[in-house]
Short mmCIF file of C-alpha atoms in Angstrom, two decimals:
data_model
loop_
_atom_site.label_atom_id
_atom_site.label_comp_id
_atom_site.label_asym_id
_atom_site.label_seq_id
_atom_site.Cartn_x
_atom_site.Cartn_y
_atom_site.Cartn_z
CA UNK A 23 14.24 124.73 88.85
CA UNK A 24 14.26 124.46 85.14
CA UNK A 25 17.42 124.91 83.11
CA UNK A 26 17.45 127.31 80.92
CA UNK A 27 18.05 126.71 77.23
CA UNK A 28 21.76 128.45 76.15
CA UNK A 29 21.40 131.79 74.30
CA UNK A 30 24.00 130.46 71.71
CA UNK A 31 23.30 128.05 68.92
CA UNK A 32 25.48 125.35 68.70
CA UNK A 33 28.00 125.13 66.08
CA UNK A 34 26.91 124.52 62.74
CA UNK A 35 27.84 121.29 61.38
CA UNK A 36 29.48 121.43 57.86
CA UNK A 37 27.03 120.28 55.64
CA UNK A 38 24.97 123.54 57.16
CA UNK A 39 27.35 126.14 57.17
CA UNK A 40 27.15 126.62 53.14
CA UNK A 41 25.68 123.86 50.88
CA UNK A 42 27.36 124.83 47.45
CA UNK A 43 26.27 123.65 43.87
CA UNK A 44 28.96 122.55 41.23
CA UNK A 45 30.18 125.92 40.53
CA UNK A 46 30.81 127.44 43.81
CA UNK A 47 27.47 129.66 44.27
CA UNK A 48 25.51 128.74 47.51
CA UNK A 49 23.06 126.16 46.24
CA UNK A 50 20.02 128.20 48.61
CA UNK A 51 18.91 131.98 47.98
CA UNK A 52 20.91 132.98 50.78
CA UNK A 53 23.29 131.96 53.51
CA UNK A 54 22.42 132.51 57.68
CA UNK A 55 25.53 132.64 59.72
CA UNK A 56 24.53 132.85 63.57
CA UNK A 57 26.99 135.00 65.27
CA UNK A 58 25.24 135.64 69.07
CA UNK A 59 22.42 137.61 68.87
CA UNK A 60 22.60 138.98 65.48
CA UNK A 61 22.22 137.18 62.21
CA UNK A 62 24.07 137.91 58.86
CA UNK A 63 21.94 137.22 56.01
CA UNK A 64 24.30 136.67 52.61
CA UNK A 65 21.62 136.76 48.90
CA UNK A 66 23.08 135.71 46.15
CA UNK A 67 22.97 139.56 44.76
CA UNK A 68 25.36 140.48 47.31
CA UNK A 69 27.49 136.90 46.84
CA UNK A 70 27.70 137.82 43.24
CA UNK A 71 28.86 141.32 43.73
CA UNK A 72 31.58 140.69 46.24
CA UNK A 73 33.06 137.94 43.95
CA UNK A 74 33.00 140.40 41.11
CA UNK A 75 33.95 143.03 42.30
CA UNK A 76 37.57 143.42 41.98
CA UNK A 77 37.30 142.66 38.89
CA UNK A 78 38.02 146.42 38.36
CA UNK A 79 41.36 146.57 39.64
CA UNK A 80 42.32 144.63 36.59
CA UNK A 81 41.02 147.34 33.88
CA UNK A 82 43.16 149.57 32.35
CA UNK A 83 41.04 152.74 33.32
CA UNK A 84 40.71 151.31 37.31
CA UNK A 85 37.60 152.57 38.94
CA UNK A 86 36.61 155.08 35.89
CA UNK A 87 33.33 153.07 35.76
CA UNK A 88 32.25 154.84 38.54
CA UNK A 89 32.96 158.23 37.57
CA UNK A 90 30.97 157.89 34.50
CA UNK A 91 28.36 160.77 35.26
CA UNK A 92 31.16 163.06 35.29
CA UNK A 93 33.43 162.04 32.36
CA UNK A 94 29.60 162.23 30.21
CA UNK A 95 29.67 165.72 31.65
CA UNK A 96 33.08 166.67 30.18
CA UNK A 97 32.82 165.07 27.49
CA UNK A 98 29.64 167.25 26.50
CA UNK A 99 31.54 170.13 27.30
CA UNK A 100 34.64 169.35 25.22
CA UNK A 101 32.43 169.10 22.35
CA UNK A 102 30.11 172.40 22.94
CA UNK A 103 33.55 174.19 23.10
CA UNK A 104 34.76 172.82 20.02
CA UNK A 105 31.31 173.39 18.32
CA UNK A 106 31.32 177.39 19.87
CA UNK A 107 34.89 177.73 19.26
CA UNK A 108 34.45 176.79 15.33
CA UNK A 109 31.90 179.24 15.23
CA UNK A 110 33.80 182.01 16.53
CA UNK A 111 36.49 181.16 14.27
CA UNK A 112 33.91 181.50 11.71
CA UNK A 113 32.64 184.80 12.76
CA UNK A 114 36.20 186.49 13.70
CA UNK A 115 35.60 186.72 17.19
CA UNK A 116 39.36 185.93 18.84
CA UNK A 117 37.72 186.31 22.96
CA UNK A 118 35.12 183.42 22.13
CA UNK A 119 38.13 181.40 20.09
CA UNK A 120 40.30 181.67 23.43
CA UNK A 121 37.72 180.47 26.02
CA UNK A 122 36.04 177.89 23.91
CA UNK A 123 39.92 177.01 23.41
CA UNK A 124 40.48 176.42 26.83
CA UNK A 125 37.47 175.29 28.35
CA UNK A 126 38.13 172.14 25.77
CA UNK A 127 41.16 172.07 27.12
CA UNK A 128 40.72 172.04 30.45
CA UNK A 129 37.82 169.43 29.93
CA UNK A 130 40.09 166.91 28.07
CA UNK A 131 42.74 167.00 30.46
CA UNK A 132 39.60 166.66 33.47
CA UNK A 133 38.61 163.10 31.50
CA UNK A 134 42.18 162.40 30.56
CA UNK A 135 43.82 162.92 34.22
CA UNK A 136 42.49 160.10 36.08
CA UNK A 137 44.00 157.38 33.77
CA UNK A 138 47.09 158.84 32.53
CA UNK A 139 48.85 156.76 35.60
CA UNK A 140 47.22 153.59 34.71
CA UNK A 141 48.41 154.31 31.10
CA UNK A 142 51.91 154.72 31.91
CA UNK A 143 52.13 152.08 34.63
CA UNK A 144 50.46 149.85 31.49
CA UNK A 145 51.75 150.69 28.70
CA UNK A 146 55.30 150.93 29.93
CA UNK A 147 57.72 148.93 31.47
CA UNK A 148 59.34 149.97 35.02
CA UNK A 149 62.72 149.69 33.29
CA UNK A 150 62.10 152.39 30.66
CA UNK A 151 60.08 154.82 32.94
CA UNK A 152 63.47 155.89 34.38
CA UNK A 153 65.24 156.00 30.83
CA UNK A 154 62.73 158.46 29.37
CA UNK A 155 62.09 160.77 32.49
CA UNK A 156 66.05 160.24 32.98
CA UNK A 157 66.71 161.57 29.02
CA UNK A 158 64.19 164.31 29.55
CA UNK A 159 65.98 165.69 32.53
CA UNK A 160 69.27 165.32 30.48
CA UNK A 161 68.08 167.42 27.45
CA UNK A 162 66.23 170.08 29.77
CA UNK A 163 69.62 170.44 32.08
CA UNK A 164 71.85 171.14 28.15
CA UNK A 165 69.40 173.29 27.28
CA UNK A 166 69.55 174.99 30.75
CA UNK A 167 72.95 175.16 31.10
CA UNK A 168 73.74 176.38 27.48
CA UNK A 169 71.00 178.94 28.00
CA UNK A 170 72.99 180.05 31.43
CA UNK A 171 76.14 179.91 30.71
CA UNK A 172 78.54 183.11 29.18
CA UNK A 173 78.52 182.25 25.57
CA UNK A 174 74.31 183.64 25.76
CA UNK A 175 75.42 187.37 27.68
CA UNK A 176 76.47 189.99 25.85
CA UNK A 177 80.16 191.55 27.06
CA UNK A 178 80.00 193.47 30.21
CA UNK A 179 76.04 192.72 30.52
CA UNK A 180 74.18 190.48 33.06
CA UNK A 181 71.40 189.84 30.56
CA UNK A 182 71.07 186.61 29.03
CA UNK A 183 70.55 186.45 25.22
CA UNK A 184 68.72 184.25 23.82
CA UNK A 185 70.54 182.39 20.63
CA UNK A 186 67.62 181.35 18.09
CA UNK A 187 69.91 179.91 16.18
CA UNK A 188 71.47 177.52 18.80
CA UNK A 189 67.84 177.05 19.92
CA UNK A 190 66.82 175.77 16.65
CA UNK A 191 69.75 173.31 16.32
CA UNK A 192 68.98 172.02 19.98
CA UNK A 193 65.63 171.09 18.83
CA UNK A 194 67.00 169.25 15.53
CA UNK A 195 69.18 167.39 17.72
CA UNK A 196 65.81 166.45 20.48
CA UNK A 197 64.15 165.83 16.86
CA UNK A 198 66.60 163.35 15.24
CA UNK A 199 67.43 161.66 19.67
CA UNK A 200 63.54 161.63 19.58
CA UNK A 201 63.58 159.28 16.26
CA UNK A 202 66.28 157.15 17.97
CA UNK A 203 64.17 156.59 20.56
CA UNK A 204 60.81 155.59 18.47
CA UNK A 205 63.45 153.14 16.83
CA UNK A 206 64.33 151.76 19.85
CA UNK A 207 60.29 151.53 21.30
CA UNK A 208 59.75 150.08 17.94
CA UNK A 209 62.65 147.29 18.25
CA UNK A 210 61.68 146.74 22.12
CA UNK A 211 58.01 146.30 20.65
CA UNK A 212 59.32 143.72 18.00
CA UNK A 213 61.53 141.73 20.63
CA UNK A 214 58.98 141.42 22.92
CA UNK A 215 56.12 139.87 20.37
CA UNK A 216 58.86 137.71 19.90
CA UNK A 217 59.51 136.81 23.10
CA UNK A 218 55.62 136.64 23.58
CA UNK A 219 55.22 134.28 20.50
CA UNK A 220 58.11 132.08 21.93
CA UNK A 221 56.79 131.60 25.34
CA UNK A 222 53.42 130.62 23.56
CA UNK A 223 55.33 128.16 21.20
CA UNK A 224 56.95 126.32 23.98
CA UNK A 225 53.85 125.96 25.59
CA UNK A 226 51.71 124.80 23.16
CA UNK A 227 54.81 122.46 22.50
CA UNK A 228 54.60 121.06 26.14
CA UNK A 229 50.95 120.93 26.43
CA UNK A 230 51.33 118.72 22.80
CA UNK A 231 54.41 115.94 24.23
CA UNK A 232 52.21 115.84 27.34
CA UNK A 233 49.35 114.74 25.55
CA UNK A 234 51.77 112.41 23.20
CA UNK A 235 52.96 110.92 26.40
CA UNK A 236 49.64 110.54 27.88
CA UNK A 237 48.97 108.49 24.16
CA UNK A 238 51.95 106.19 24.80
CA UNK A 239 51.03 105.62 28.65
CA UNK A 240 47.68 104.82 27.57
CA UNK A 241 48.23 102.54 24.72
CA UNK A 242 51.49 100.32 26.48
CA UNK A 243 48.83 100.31 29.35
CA UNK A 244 46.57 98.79 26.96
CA UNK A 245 49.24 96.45 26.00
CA UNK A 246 50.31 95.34 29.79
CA UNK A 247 46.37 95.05 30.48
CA UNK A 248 45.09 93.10 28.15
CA UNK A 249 42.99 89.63 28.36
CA UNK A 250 46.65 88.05 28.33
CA UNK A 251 48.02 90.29 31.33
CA UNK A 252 51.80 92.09 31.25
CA UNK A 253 52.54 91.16 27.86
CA UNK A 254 53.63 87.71 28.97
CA UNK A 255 52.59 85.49 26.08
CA UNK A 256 52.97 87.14 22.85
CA UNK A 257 56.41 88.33 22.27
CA UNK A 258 55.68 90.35 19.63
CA UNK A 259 53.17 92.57 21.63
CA UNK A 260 56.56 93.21 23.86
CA UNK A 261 58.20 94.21 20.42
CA UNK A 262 55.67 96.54 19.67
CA UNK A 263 55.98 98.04 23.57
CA UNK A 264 59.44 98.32 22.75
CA UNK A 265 58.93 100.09 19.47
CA UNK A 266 56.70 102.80 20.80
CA UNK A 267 59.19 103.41 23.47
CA UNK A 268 62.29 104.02 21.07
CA UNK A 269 59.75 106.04 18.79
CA UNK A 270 59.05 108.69 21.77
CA UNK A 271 61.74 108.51 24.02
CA UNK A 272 63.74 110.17 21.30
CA UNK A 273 61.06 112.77 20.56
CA UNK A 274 60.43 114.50 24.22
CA UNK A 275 62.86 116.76 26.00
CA UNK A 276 64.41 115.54 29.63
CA UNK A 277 61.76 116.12 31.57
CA UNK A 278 59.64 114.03 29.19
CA UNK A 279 62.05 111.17 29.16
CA UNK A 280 62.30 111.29 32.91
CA UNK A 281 58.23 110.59 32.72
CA UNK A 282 58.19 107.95 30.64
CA UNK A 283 61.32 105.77 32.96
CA UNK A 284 59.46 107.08 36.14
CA UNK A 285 55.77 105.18 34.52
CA UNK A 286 57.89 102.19 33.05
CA UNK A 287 60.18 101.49 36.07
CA UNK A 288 56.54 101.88 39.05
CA UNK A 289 55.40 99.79 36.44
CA UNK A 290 58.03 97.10 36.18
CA UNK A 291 57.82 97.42 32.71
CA UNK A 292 61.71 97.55 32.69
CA UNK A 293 62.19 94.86 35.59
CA UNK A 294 63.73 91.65 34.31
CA UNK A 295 60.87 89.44 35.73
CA UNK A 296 60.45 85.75 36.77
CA UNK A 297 58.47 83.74 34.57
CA UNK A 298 57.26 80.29 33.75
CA UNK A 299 59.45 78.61 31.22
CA UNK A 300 56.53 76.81 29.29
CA UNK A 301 54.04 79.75 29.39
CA UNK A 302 55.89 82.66 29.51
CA UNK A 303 53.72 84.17 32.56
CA UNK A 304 55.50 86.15 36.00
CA UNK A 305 55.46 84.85 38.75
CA UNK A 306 54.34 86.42 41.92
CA UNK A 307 56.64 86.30 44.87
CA UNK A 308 53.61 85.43 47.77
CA UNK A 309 53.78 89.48 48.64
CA UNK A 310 51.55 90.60 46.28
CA UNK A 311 54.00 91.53 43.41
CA UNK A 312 56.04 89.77 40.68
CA UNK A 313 58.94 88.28 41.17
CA UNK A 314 62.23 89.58 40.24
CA UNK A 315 64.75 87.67 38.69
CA UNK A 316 68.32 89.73 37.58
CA UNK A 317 70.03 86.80 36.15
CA UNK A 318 67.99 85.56 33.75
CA UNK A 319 64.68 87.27 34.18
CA UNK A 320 62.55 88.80 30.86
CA UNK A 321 62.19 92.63 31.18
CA UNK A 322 58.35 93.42 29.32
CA UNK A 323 59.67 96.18 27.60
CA UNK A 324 63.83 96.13 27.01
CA UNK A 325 65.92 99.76 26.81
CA UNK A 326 68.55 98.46 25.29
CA UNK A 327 70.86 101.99 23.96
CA UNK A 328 67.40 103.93 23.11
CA UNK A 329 69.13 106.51 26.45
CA UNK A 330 72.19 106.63 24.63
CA UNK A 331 73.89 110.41 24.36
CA UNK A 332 69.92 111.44 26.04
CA UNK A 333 69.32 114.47 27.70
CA UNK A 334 68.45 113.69 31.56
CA UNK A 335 69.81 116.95 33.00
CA UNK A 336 68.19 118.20 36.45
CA UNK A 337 65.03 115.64 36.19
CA UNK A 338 63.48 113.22 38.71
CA UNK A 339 64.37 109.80 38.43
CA UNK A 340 64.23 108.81 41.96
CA UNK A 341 63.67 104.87 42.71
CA UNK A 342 64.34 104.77 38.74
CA UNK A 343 65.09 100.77 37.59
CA UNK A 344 68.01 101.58 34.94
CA UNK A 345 69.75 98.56 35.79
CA UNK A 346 71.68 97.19 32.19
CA UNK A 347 70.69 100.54 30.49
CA UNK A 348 73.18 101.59 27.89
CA UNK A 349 73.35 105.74 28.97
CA UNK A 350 77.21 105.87 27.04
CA UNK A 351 77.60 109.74 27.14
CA UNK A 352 74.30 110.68 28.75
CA UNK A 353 73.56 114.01 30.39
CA UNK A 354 73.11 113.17 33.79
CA UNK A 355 73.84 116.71 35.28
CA UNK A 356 71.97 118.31 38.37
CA UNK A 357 69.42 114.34 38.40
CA UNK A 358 68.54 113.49 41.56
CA UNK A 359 68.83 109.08 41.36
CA UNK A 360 68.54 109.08 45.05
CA UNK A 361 67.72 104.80 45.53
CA UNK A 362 68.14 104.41 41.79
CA UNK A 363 69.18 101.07 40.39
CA UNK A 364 72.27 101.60 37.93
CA UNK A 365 73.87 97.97 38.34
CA UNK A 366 75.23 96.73 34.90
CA UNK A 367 74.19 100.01 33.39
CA UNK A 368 76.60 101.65 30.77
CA UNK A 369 77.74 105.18 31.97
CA UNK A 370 80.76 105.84 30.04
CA UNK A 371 81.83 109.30 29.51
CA UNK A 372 78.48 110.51 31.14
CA UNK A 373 78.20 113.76 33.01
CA UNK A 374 76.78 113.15 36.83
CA UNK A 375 78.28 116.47 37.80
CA UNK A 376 75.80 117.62 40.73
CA UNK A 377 73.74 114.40 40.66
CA UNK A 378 72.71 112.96 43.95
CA UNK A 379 73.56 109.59 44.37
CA UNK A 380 72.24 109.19 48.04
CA UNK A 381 71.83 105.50 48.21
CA UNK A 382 72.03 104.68 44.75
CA UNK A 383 72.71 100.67 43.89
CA UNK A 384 76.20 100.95 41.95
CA UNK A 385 76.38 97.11 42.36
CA UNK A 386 75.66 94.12 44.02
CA UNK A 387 77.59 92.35 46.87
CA UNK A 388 80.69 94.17 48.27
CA UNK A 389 82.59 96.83 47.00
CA UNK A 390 86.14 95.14 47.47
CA UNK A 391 84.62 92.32 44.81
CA UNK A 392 82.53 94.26 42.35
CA UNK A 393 83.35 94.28 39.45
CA UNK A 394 81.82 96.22 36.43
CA UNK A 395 79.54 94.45 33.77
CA UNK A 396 81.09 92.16 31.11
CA UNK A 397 80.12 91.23 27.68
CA UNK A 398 81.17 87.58 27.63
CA UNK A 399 81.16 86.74 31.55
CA UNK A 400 78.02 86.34 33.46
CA UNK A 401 77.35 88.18 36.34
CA UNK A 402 77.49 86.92 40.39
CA UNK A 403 74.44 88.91 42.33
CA UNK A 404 75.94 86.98 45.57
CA UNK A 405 79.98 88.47 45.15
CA UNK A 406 78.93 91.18 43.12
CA UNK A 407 81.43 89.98 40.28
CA UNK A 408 80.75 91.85 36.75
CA UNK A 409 77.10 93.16 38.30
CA UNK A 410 78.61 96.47 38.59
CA UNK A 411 78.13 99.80 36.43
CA UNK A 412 80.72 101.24 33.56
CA UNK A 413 81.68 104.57 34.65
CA UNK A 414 84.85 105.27 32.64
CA UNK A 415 85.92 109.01 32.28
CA UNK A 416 82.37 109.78 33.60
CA UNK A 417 82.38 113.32 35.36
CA UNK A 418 81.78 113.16 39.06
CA UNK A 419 81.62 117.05 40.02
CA UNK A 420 79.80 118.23 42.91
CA UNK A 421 78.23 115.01 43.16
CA UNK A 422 76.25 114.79 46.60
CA UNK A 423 75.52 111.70 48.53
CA UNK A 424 77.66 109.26 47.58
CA UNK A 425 78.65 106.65 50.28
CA UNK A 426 81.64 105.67 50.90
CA UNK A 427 81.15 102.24 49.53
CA UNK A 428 80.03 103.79 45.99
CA UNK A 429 82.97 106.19 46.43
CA UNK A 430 85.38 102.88 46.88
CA UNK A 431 84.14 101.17 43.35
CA UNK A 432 84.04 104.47 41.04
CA UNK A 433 87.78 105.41 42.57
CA UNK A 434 88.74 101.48 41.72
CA UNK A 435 86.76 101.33 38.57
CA UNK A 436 86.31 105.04 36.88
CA UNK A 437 90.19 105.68 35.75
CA UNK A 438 92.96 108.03 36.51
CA UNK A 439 90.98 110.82 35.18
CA UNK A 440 87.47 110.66 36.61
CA UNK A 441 89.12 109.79 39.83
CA UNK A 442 90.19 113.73 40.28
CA UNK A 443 86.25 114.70 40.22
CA UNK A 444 85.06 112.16 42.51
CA UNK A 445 84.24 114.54 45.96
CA UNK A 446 86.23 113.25 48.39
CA UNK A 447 89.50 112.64 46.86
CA UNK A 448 90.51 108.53 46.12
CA UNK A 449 93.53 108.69 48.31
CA UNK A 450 94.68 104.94 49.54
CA UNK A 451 92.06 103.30 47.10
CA UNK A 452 93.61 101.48 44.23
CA UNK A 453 93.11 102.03 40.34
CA UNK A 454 92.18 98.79 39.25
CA UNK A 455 91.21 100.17 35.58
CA UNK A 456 94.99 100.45 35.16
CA UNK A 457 94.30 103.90 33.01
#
């Protein structure tokens, strides 16, 4: 007994369900997907026409395309009315006037009907639909009710006279509200080429400090990677590093800043390093990076104040190295520095209001010995002795994840009035600024 063969084809493999070319249009004339017995055969006609067609749905006239037979039609006949209706004016006769008249009409409004709701759906805006049917049905309901009401009888008659006069000063008034409200499409149009010409502005303006940035990654790259390697022998290459970096920082908004500290701390530009003392080169630490060395290491490219009174609100500086940066007054609102390095770093009078500070390095050794940076004193990595941050009258608002050791050193070492904003309250823990 012979087996028979299965009836199904086994599953195509995925180089032969659809081998595509560069631009996404099957590479072969057509496509064979087995589905049991029957066979779909996709051309590339019918690829092309499913891919274009809804297309359509994005014209302002929808599917007219497709009536075209029919609009050529009407339009024909709008014009051989208009032609036969001139020529009855021509020859006095009124009956041929009237239904040349409104066989035009009729025609016009045939061609005109099917887009009039993609016009108005278009053209305008779903919050001034309601205003203009809404002051229509306004100036109808005065006109209704001044036509209805007594003033309009005559006494002792249930007729209702009609006042011309009144009639004619309602339709000044729809005249002169009509005006007011081609002012007011006018000024809508106006604001919203403005708003229109903005948008474009700021993105043109983002799509030129990306590319700026992208220049300044590209030449400190150049810098770092050169025959030398990291910038180690030439201090004057590090000058120049520096120099770019104090040129842009100050020239991109938060979001741009945050890019640049994100590239130069991944890149340990900003790292105080280990080096050899004769030529200047890091040292690697046996796992495959450079050493780091806090005390008296070289940093390639130095911050120094350049983050001074800078814009960081709401950005991403997660795993950032800002360790001795000078960020006196800095905008540090809404950041996330989750695992950020701010030892020694200069925070005085910033605003962290709704920063996260999950696991952030405030410090080195304990909190009971830390003790914020000094000028003159030189700081103990093992007790944590002047390695700590400034954070004097900085805001502490809403801040979320701050541990209860980092909550310990900003209630000992922010003052009497930061301590207020610190979440948590600073109840039991001492004020060792003394102010």
């Amino acid at each position: 007994m012979t087996e028979q063969p299965n009836s199904q084809s086994p599953n195509p493999t995925e180089s032969d369900r659809n081998i595509e070319s560069s631009n996404g249009i099957p590479a072969n004339n057509g496509v064979i997907i087995n589905t049991g017995e029957a066979q779909i055969s996709t051309t590339r006609e019918e690829f092309e026409q499913a891919v274009s067609a809804p297309a359509s749905q994005y014209t302002l006239t929808g599917n007219l395309e497709v009536k075209s037979p029919s609009n050529f039609l009407a339009s024909v006949i709008t014009l051989a009315a208009v032609a036969v209706m001139i020529l009855g004016l021509a020859l006095d006769n009124i009956w041929v006037g009237y239904l040349c008249a409104f066989v035009a009409l009729f025609a016009s409004l045939r061609m005109i009907w099917p887009s009039w709701g993609n016009i108005w759906t278009s053209l305008i805006p779903p919050v001034w639909r309601s205003l203009i049917i809404a002051s229509f049905g306004i100036l109808a309901a005065i006109a209704g009710l001044l036509m209805l009401s007594g003033s309009n009888k005559d006494f002792g008659s249930r007729n209702i006279v009609i006042n011309w006069d009144a009639i004619g000063a309602l339709g000044e008034l729809i005249g002169a509200l009509g005006q007011i409200l081609i002012a007011i499409l006018a000024v809508y149009v106006a604001w919203r080429q403005y708003v229109i010409s903005r948008d474009l502005t700021i993105q043109q303006n983002l799509i030129t400090q990306q590319q700026t940035i992208d220049a300044y990654f590209q030449g400190v790259s150049d810098l770092a990677l050169g025959d030398q390697g990291l910038l180690e022998d030439w201090p004057q290459e590090r000058v120049i590093a520096e120099g770019r970096t104090a040129a842009i920082i100050r020239s991109v908004n938060a979001e741009g800043k945050a890019k640049i500290l994100r590239f130069l701390s991944q890149a340990k530009l900003i790292t105080p390093l280990k080096r050899d003392r004769h030529l200047g080169r890091p040292i690697l630490d046996g796992n495959g990076s450079y050493a780091e060395d806090r005390l008296e290491g070289i940093r390639v490219i130095d911050l120094g104040a350049m983050l001074a009174c800078a814009d960081l609100a709401r950005t991403d500086l997660r795993r950032t190295d800002l360790a001795e940066a000078n960020l006196v007054k800095a905008d540090l609102s809404g950041c996330d520095l989750v695992r950020a390095n701010l030892s020694r770093a200069i925070l005085y009078e910033a605003n962290l209001s709704d920063a996260t500070l999950r696991a952030t390095k405030l410090f080195y050794g304990s909190s009971e010995t830390a003790t914020p940076r000094s000028r003159t004193k030189m700081p103990d990595y093992k007790t944590g002795q002047y390695t700590g941050v400034v954070i004097e009258n900085a805001n502490f608002t809403g801040v979320d994840g701050l541990s209860d050791e980092n909550r310990y050193y900003c209630c000992t070492w922010c003052g009497e009035q930061s301590r207020k904003t610190i979440p948590g309250g600073c109840e039991g823990i001492p004020n060792k600024l003394g102010r």
